[in-house]
GROMACS .gro file of C-alpha atoms in nm:
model
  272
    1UNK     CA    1   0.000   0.000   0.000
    2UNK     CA    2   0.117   0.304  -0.055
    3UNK     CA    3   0.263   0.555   0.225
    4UNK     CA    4   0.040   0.892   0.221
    5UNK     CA    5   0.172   1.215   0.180
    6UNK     CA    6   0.304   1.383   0.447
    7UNK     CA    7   0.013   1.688   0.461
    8UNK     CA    8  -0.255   1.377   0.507
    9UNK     CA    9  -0.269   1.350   0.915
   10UNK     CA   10  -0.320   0.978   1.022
   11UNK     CA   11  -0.641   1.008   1.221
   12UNK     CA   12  -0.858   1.233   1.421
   13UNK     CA   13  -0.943   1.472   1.141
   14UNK     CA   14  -1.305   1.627   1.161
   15UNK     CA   15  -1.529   1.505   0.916
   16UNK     CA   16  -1.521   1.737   0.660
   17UNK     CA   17  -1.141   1.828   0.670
   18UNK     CA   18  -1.107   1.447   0.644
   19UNK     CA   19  -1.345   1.459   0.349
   20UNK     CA   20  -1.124   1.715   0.150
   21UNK     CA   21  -0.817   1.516   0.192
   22UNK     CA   22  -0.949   1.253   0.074
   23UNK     CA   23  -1.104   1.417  -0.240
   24UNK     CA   24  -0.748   1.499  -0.281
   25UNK     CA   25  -0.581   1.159  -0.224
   26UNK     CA   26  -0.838   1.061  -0.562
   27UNK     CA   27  -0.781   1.308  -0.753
   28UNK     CA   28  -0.422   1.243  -0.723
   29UNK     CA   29  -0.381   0.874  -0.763
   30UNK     CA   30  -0.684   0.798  -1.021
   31UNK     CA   31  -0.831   0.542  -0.753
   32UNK     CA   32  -0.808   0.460  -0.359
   33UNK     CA   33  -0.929   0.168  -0.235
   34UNK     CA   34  -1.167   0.200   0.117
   35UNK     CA   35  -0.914  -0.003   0.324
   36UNK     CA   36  -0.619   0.213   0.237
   37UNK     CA   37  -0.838   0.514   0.317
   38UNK     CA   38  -0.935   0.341   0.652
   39UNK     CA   39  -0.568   0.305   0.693
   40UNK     CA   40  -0.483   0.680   0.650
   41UNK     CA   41  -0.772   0.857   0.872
   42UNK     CA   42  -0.769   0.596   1.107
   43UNK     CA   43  -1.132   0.535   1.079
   44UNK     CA   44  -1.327   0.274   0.995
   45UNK     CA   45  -1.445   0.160   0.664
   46UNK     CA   46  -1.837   0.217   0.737
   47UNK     CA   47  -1.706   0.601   0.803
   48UNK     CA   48  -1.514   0.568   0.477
   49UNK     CA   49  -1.777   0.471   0.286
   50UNK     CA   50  -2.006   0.716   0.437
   51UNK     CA   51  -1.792   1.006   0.354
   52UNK     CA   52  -1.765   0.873  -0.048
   53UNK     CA   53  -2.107   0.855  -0.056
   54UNK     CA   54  -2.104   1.255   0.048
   55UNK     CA   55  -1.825   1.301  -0.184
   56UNK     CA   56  -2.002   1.124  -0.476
   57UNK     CA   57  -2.306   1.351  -0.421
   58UNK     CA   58  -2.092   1.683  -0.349
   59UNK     CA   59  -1.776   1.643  -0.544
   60UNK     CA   60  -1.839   1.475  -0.816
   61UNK     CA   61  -1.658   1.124  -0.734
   62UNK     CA   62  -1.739   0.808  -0.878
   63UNK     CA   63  -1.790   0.496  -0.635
   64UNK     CA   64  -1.640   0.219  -0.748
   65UNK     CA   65  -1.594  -0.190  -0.629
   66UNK     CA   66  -1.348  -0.091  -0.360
   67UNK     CA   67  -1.310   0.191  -0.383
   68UNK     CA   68  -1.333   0.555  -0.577
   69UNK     CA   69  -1.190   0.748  -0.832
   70UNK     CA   70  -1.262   1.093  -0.974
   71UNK     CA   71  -1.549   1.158  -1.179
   72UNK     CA   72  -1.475   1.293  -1.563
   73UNK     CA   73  -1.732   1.230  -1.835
   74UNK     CA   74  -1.705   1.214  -2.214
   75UNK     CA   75  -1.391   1.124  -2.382
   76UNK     CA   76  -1.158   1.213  -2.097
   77UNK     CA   77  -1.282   0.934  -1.913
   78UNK     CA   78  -1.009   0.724  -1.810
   79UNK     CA   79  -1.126   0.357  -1.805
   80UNK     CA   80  -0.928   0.156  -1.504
   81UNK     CA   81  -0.745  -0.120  -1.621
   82UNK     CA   82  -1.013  -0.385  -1.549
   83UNK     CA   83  -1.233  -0.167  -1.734
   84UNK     CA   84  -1.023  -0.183  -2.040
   85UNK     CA   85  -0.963  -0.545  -2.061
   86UNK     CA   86  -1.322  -0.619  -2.141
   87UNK     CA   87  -1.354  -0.321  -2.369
   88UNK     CA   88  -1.329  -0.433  -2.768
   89UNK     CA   89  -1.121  -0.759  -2.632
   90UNK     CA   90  -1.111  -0.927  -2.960
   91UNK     CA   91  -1.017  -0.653  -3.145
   92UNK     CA   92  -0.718  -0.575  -2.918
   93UNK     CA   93  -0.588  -0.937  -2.937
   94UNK     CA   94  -0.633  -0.945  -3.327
   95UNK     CA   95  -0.422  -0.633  -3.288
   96UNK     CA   96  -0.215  -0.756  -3.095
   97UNK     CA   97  -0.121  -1.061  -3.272
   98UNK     CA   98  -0.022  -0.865  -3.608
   99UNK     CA   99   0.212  -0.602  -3.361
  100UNK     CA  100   0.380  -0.888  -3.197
  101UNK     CA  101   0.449  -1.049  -3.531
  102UNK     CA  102   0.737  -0.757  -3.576
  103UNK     CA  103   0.913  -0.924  -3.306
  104UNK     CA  104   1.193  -1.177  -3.371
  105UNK     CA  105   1.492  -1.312  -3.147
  106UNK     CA  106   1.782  -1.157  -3.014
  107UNK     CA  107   1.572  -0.801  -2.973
  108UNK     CA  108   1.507  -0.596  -2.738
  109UNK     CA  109   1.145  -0.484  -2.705
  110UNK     CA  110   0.987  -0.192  -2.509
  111UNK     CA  111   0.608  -0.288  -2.353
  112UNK     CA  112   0.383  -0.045  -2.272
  113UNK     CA  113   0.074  -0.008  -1.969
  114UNK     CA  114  -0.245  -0.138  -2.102
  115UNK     CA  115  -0.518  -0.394  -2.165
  116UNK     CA  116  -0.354  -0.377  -2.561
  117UNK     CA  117  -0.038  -0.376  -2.448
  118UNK     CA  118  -0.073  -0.640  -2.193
  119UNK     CA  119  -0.223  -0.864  -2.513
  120UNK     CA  120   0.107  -0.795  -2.725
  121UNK     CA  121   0.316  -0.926  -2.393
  122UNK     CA  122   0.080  -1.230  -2.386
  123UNK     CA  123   0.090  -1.281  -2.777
  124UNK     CA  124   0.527  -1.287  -2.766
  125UNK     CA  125   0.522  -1.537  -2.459
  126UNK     CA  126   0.281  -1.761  -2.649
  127UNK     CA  127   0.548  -1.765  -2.929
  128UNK     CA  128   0.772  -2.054  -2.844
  129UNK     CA  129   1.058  -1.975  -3.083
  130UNK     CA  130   1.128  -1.625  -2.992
  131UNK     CA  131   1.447  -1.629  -2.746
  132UNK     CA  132   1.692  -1.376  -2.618
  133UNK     CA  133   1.457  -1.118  -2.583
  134UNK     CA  134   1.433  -0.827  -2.368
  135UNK     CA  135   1.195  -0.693  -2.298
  136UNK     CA  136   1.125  -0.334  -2.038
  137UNK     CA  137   0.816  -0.248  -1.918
  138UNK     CA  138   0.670  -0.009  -1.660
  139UNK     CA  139   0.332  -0.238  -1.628
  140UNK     CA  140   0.346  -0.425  -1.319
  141UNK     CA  141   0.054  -0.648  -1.489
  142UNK     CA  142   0.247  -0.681  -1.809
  143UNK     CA  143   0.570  -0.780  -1.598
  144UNK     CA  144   0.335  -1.096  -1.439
  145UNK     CA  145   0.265  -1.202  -1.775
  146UNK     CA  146   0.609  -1.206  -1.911
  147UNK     CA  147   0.715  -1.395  -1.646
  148UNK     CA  148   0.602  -1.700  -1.806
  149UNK     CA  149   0.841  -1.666  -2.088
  150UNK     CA  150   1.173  -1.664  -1.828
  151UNK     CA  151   1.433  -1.767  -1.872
  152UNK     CA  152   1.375  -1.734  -2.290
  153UNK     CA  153   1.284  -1.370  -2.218
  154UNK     CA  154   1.475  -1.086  -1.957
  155UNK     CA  155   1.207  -0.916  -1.807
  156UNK     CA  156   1.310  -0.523  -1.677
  157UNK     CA  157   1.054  -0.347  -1.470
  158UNK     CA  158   1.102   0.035  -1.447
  159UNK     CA  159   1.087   0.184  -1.067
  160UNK     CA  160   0.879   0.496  -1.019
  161UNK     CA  161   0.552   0.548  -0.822
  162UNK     CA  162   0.285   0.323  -0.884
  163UNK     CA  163  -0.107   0.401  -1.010
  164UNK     CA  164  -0.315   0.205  -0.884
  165UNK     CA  165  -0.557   0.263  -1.161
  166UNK     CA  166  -0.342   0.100  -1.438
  167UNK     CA  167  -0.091  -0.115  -1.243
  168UNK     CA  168   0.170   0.152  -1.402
  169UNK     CA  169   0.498   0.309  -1.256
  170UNK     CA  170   0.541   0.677  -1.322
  171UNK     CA  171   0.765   0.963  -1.206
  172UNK     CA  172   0.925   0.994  -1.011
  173UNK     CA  173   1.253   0.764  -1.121
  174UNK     CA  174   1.010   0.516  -1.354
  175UNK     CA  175   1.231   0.774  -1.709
  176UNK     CA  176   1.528   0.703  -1.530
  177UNK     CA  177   1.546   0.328  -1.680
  178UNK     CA  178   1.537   0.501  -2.025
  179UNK     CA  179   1.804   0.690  -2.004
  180UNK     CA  180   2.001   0.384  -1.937
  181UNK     CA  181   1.883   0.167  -2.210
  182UNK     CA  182   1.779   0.123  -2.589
  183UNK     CA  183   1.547  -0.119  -2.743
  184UNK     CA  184   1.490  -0.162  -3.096
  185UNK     CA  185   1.150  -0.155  -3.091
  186UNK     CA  186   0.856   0.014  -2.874
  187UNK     CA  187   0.493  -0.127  -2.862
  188UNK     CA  188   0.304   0.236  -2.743
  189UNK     CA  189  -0.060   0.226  -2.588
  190UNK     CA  190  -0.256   0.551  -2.569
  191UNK     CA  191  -0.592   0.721  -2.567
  192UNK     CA  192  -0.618   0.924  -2.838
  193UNK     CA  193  -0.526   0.897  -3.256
  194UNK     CA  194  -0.535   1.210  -3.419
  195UNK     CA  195  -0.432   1.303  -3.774
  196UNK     CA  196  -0.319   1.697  -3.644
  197UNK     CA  197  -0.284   1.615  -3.234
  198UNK     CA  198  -0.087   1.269  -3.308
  199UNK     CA  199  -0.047   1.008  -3.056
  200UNK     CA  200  -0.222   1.151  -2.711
  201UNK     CA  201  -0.313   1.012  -2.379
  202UNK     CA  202  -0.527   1.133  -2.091
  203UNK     CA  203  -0.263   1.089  -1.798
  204UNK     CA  204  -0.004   1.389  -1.826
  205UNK     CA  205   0.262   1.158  -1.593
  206UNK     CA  206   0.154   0.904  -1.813
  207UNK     CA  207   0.182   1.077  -2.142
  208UNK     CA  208   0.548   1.207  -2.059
  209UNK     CA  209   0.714   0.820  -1.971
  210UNK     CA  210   0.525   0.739  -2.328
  211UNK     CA  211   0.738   0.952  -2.473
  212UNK     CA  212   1.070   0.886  -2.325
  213UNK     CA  213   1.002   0.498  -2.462
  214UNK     CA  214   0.978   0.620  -2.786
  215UNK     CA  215   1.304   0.810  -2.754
  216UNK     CA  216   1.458   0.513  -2.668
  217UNK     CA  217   1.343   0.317  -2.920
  218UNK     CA  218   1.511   0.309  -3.276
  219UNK     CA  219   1.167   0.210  -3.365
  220UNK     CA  220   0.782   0.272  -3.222
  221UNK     CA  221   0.467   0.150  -3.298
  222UNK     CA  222   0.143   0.217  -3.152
  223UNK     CA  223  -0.134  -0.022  -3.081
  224UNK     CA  224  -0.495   0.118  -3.003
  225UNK     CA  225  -0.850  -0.017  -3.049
  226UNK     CA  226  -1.081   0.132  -3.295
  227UNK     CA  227  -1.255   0.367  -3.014
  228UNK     CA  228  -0.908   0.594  -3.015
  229UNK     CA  229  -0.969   0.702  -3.367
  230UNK     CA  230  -1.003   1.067  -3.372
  231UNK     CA  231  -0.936   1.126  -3.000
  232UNK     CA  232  -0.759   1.386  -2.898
  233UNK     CA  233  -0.678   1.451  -2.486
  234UNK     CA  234  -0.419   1.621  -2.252
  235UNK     CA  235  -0.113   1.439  -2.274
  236UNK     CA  236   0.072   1.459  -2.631
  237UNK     CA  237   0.341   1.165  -2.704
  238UNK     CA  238   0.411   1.263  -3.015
  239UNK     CA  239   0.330   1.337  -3.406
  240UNK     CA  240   0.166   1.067  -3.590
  241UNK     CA  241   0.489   1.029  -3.817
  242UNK     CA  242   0.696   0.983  -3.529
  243UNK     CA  243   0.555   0.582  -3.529
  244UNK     CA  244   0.694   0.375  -3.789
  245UNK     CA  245   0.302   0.204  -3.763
  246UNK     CA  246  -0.028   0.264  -3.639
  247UNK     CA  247  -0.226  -0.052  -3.529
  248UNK     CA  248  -0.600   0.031  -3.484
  249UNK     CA  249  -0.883  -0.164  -3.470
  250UNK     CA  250  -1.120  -0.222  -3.739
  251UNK     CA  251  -1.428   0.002  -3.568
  252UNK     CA  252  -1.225   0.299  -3.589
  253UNK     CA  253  -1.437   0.597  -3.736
  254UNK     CA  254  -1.413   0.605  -4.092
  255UNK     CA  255  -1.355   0.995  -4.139
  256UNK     CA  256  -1.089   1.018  -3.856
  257UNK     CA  257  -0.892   0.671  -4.052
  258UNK     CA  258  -0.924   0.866  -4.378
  259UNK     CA  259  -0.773   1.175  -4.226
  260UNK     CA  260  -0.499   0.961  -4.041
  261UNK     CA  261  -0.411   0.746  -4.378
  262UNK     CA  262  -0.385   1.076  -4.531
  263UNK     CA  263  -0.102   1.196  -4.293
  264UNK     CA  264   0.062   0.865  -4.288
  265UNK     CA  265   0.044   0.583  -4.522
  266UNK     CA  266   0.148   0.324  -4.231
  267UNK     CA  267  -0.208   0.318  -4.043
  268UNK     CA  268  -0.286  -0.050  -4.024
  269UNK     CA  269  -0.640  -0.184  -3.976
  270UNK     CA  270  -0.675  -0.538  -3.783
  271UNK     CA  271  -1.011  -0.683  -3.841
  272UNK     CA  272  -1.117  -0.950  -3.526
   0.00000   0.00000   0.00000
């Protein structure tokens, strides 16, 4: 569990003081589960859930199984992890099997967060002849899966601070690993596919490791279900060109994939 910041007190707060801080503890981490809340007021987690329930009526938080996370409609929704996985999960393998296909031994791979990128990580341990392959990632879900590929793969995990809401490490330290290191190929989730914005993603902390893998990759790809077609949000990893391929699902918007096939002729459609 992670330790809580230093301004959070460890009990006896009155209610609505209490309340506040814990607005802020979601806002800052994407989710908080009721236990580790419990934990850091040093109240129980009837009280807990009591104050969510006036948060979710007041300020806009959304309840969630075990917890809560902030509320943001529309397409700046960030889906949890969970939520993703069942999102278009054919499509993503089917993606997922033609990305992982660029893969061969002796490389050294960059993995991204992500229910897509966690399929590419299960698609290249399911491939018995690849071998001598490294592979870095800053999903502690993706790292679980690649486990079952060791001792045929080496498995890095970036440090950095973990969200909860995607398994993911993040600043501080998690762009420290690429300054060490160089793969020669990136697999790059995100949230949004844009012909002008490029390659964007909700989560600024996010967003910014995104774009140090790509840096440190001789080449980058992205892979992102049809729904990212056309989306455009906060975080900018970087110009559509900068990807030697886009991999997007077949339900992408027709109008946004002719505007993105007009900017680059390497947008590649995988049908489920």
């Amino acid at each position: 569990m992670p330790d809580a910041p230093d301004s959070v007190p460890d009990a006896g707060a009155p209610a609505t003081i209490r309340r506040q801080r814990m607005l802020s503890l979601i806002g800052e981490r994407g989710f908080v589960r009721v236990g580790e809340l419990s934990e850091t007021f040093g109240v129980s987690d009837v009280t807990v859930r009591g104050d969510l329930t006036v948060l979710e009526g007041t300020q806009g938080i959304r309840r969630v199984h075990g917890g809560a996370m902030p509320r943001v409609t529309g397409a700046t929704h960030e889906l949890s992890f969970e939520e993703a996985l069942e999102s278009s999960a054919e499509e993503k393998w089917a993606i997922a099997r033609a990305a992982a296909a660029l893969v061969e031994p002796g490389m050294s791979v960059i993995v991204d967060v992500g229910s897509t990128c966690l399929a590419v990580a299960r698609e290249l341990v399911r491939r018995d002849e690849l071998h001598d392959v490294t592979v870095i990632t800053n999903g502690l879900t993706t790292a679980f899966e690649l486990e079952n590929a060791i001792p045929r793969f080496q498995v890095l995990v970036t440090g950095g601070t973990l969200r909860p809401l995607q398994h993911s490490l993040v600043a501080p330290l998690a762009a420290a690993m690429f300054t060490h290191v160089h793969a020669d190929l990136a697999f790059i989730g995100c949230n949004g596919v844009d012909a002008r914005a490029g390659i964007t993603n909700i989560n600024l902390p996010e967003a910014e490791l995104k774009r140090e893998m790509v840096l440190a990759s001789t080449r980058a790809v992205v892979v992102a279900d049809g729904s990212k077609a056309g989306q455009v949000h906060l975080g900018r990893i970087g110009d559509l060109l900068e990807f030697e391929t886009v991999f997007l699902g077949a339900s992408a918007d027709t109008a946004a994939l002719r505007e993105l096939r007009r900017t680059h002729d390497r947008v590649v459609t995988v049908d489920a």
